[in-house]
PDB file of C-alpha atoms in Angstrom:
ATOM      1  CA  GLN A  11      54.984  13.995  -2.804  1.00 90.00           C
ATOM      2  CA  VAL A  12      56.466  11.214  -4.872  1.00 96.00           C
ATOM      3  CA  GLN A  13      54.998   8.517  -5.437  1.00 97.00           C
ATOM      4  CA  LEU A  14      55.776   4.449  -7.394  1.00 98.00           C
ATOM      5  CA  VAL A  15      52.601   2.735  -8.835  1.00 97.00           C
ATOM      6  CA  GLU A  16      53.228  -1.164  -9.893  1.00 98.00           C
ATOM      7  CA  SER A  17      50.974  -2.446 -12.739  1.00 97.00           C
ATOM      8  CA  GLY A  18      51.152  -5.661 -14.796  1.00 97.00           C
ATOM      9  CA  GLY A  19      50.735  -8.278 -11.875  1.00 94.00           C
ATOM     10  CA  GLY A  20      48.227 -11.338 -11.726  1.00 97.00           C
ATOM     11  CA  LEU A  21      48.066 -14.738 -12.679  1.00 97.00           C
ATOM     12  CA  ALA A  22      50.176 -16.622 -15.195  1.00 98.00           C
ATOM     13  CA  GLN A  23      50.295 -20.294 -15.624  1.00 98.00           C
ATOM     14  CA  PRO A  24      54.000 -22.152 -14.975  1.00 98.00           C
ATOM     15  CA  GLY A  25      56.118 -20.861 -18.303  1.00 98.00           C
ATOM     16  CA  GLY A  26      53.822 -18.165 -18.350  1.00 98.00           C
ATOM     17  CA  SER A  27      54.959 -14.153 -18.908  1.00 98.00           C
ATOM     18  CA  LEU A  28      53.523 -11.032 -17.424  1.00 98.00           C
ATOM     19  CA  ARG A  29      55.057  -7.890 -17.885  1.00 98.00           C
ATOM     20  CA  LEU A  30      55.683  -5.233 -14.628  1.00 98.00           C
ATOM     21  CA  SER A  31      55.602  -1.498 -14.740  1.00 98.00           C
ATOM     22  CA  CYS A  32      56.455   0.860 -11.868  1.00 98.00           C
ATOM     23  CA  ALA A  33      55.831   4.339 -12.447  1.00 97.00           C
ATOM     24  CA  ALA A  34      57.095   7.155 -10.345  1.00 97.00           C
ATOM     25  CA  SER A  35      55.393  10.142 -10.587  1.00 96.00           C
ATOM     26  CA  GLY A  36      54.974  13.757  -8.112  1.00 96.00           C
ATOM     27  CA  SER A  37      57.703  15.642  -7.041  1.00 93.00           C
ATOM     28  CA  ILE A  38      60.758  14.252  -8.675  1.00 95.00           C
ATOM     29  CA  PHE A  39      64.219  15.974  -9.739  1.00 95.00           C
ATOM     30  CA  ARG A  40      66.323  12.916 -10.549  1.00 95.00           C
ATOM     31  CA  ILE A  41      65.974   8.928 -10.150  1.00 95.00           C
ATOM     32  CA  TYR A  42      68.981   7.258  -9.079  1.00 95.00           C
ATOM     33  CA  GLY A  43      69.487   3.166  -8.838  1.00 96.00           C
ATOM     34  CA  MET A  44      65.978   1.687  -9.377  1.00 97.00           C
ATOM     35  CA  GLY A  45      64.944  -2.164  -8.311  1.00 98.00           C
ATOM     36  CA  TRP A  46      62.243  -5.303  -7.841  1.00 98.00           C
ATOM     37  CA  TYR A  47      61.937  -7.080  -4.978  1.00 98.00           C
ATOM     38  CA  ARG A  48      59.424  -9.414  -3.841  1.00 98.00           C
ATOM     39  CA  ARG A  49      58.147 -10.847  -0.940  1.00 97.00           C
ATOM     40  CA  THR A  50      56.377 -14.366   0.002  1.00 92.00           C
ATOM     41  CA  PRO A  51      54.356 -14.937   2.970  1.00 84.00           C
ATOM     42  CA  GLY A  52      56.930 -15.504   6.256  1.00 86.00           C
ATOM     43  CA  LYS A  53      59.755 -14.228   4.584  1.00 89.00           C
ATOM     44  CA  GLN A  54      61.672 -11.158   4.252  1.00 92.00           C
ATOM     45  CA  ARG A  55      61.614  -8.802   1.099  1.00 95.00           C
ATOM     46  CA  ASP A  56      64.525  -9.932  -1.397  1.00 97.00           C
ATOM     47  CA  LEU A  57      65.695  -8.253  -4.213  1.00 98.00           C
ATOM     48  CA  VAL A  58      65.047  -9.631  -7.845  1.00 98.00           C
ATOM     49  CA  ALA A  59      66.706  -7.048  -9.903  1.00 98.00           C
ATOM     50  CA  ALA A  60      67.779  -3.738 -10.145  1.00 98.00           C
ATOM     51  CA  ILE A  61      69.559  -1.149 -12.910  1.00 97.00           C
ATOM     52  CA  THR A  62      71.311   1.916 -12.652  1.00 95.00           C
ATOM     53  CA  PRO A  63      70.276   5.198 -14.369  1.00 93.00           C
ATOM     54  CA  GLY A  64      73.485   4.252 -16.926  1.00 92.00           C
ATOM     55  CA  GLY A  65      71.362   0.926 -17.658  1.00 93.00           C
ATOM     56  CA  THR A  66      73.486  -1.468 -15.581  1.00 96.00           C
ATOM     57  CA  THR A  67      71.644  -4.802 -14.628  1.00 97.00           C
ATOM     58  CA  ASN A  68      72.154  -7.114 -11.265  1.00 98.00           C
ATOM     59  CA  LEU A  69      69.371  -9.649 -11.319  1.00 98.00           C
ATOM     60  CA  ALA A  70      69.132 -12.325  -8.689  1.00 98.00           C
ATOM     61  CA  ASP A  71      70.434 -15.870  -9.359  1.00 98.00           C
ATOM     62  CA  SER A  72      67.112 -17.166  -9.098  1.00 97.00           C
ATOM     63  CA  VAL A  73      65.670 -15.394 -12.180  1.00 98.00           C
ATOM     64  CA  LYS A  74      68.570 -15.252 -14.427  1.00 98.00           C
ATOM     65  CA  GLY A  75      67.897 -15.666 -17.733  1.00 97.00           C
ATOM     66  CA  ARG A  76      64.264 -15.347 -17.465  1.00 98.00           C
ATOM     67  CA  PHE A  77      63.502 -12.433 -15.859  1.00 98.00           C
ATOM     68  CA  THR A  78      64.661  -8.790 -17.814  1.00 98.00           C
ATOM     69  CA  ILE A  79      64.531  -5.428 -16.335  1.00 98.00           C
ATOM     70  CA  SER A  80      64.871  -2.307 -17.990  1.00 97.00           C
ATOM     71  CA  ARG A  81      64.384   1.438 -17.699  1.00 95.00           C
ATOM     72  CA  ASP A  82      62.988   4.482 -19.674  1.00 90.00           C
ATOM     73  CA  ASN A  83      64.213   8.016 -19.579  1.00 74.00           C
ATOM     74  CA  ALA A  84      61.704   9.732 -17.823  1.00 76.00           C
ATOM     75  CA  LYS A  85      60.205   7.489 -15.087  1.00 93.00           C
ATOM     76  CA  MET A  86      59.268   3.818 -15.887  1.00 96.00           C
ATOM     77  CA  MET A  87      60.619   0.602 -14.733  1.00 97.00           C
ATOM     78  CA  TYR A  88      59.928  -2.655 -16.425  1.00 98.00           C
ATOM     79  CA  LEU A  89      60.212  -6.115 -14.933  1.00 98.00           C
ATOM     80  CA  GLU A  90      59.606  -8.833 -18.056  1.00 98.00           C
ATOM     81  CA  MET A  91      59.115 -12.351 -16.187  1.00 98.00           C
ATOM     82  CA  ASN A  92      59.533 -15.034 -18.560  1.00 98.00           C
ATOM     83  CA  SER A  93      59.257 -18.895 -17.852  1.00 98.00           C
ATOM     84  CA  LEU A  94      57.603 -18.340 -14.720  1.00 98.00           C
ATOM     85  CA  LYS A  95      57.677 -21.065 -12.246  1.00 97.00           C
ATOM     86  CA  LEU A  96      55.298 -21.467  -9.060  1.00 96.00           C
ATOM     87  CA  GLU A  97      58.350 -20.034  -6.659  1.00 95.00           C
ATOM     88  CA  ASP A  98      57.771 -16.992  -8.538  1.00 97.00           C
ATOM     89  CA  THR A  99      54.924 -16.271  -6.515  1.00 97.00           C
ATOM     90  CA  ALA A 100      55.049 -13.271  -4.000  1.00 97.00           C
ATOM     91  CA  VAL A 101      54.082  -9.793  -3.759  1.00 98.00           C
ATOM     92  CA  TYR A 102      56.334  -7.661  -6.174  1.00 98.00           C
ATOM     93  CA  TYR A 103      57.364  -4.096  -5.085  1.00 98.00           C
ATOM     94  CA  CYS A 104      59.032  -1.139  -7.100  1.00 98.00           C
ATOM     95  CA  ASN A 105      61.904   0.675  -5.399  1.00 98.00           C
ATOM     96  CA  ALA A 106      63.491   3.789  -6.770  1.00 97.00           C
ATOM     97  CA  GLN A 107      66.242   6.371  -4.802  1.00 97.00           C
ATOM     98  CA  ILE A 108      65.055   9.760  -5.330  1.00 97.00           C
ATOM     99  CA  GLN A 109      66.009  12.870  -5.242  1.00 96.00           C
ATOM    100  CA  ILE A 110      63.223  15.634  -4.832  1.00 95.00           C
ATOM    101  CA  GLY A 111      64.814  18.766  -5.868  1.00 93.00           C
ATOM    102  CA  LEU A 112      68.797  20.001  -5.936  1.00 92.00           C
ATOM    103  CA  GLY A 113      70.350  19.970  -2.167  1.00 93.00           C
ATOM    104  CA  TYR A 114      68.251  17.238  -1.189  1.00 94.00           C
ATOM    105  CA  ALA A 115      69.814  14.111  -0.561  1.00 96.00           C
ATOM    106  CA  PRO A 116      68.405  10.924  -2.640  1.00 95.00           C
ATOM    107  CA  GLN A 117      65.606   9.395  -0.538  1.00 96.00           C
ATOM    108  CA  ASN A 118      64.649   5.658  -0.676  1.00 97.00           C
ATOM    109  CA  TYR A 119      60.914   4.962  -1.798  1.00 98.00           C
ATOM    110  CA  TRP A 120      58.575   2.047  -2.340  1.00 98.00           C
ATOM    111  CA  GLY A 121      55.608   1.106  -4.191  1.00 98.00           C
ATOM    112  CA  GLN A 122      52.665  -0.650  -2.541  1.00 97.00           C
ATOM    113  CA  GLY A 123      53.296  -3.948  -4.137  1.00 97.00           C
ATOM    114  CA  ILE A 124      51.455  -6.182  -6.733  1.00 98.00           C
ATOM    115  CA  GLN A 125      50.857  -9.711  -6.428  1.00 98.00           C
ATOM    116  CA  VAL A 126      51.983 -11.938  -8.991  1.00 98.00           C
ATOM    117  CA  THR A 127      50.027 -15.429  -8.846  1.00 97.00           C
ATOM    118  CA  VAL A 128      52.103 -18.693 -11.094  1.00 97.00           C
ATOM    119  CA  SER A 129      49.589 -21.161 -11.025  1.00 97.00           C
ATOM    120  CA  SER A 130      48.218 -24.062 -13.300  1.00 94.00           C
TER     121      SER A 130
END
């Protein structure tokens, strides 16, 4: 089966930086779009950043100029978060559309989520 595992979260001060990583593993034939979402208590999960296989990116207005999304040619995706603000505190989720084999339709997969806390 397919797994997405996030790492790199934790505590940062306002104005600080963190780098999240997402590692995909398992029976993977091809990875299509990938993205990062986040959820704060009482709110829905919102898109933070997305990246296509060709490297085209889409960032939420709230993080433009501060966050950078990237992926390598294997099974890793990253989120570089700079100039962190208190309101960036959330659980961050890795998401990917993954095809497990030829003839299978791509399916949507999620990581378990990782906490990012911005606090002084």
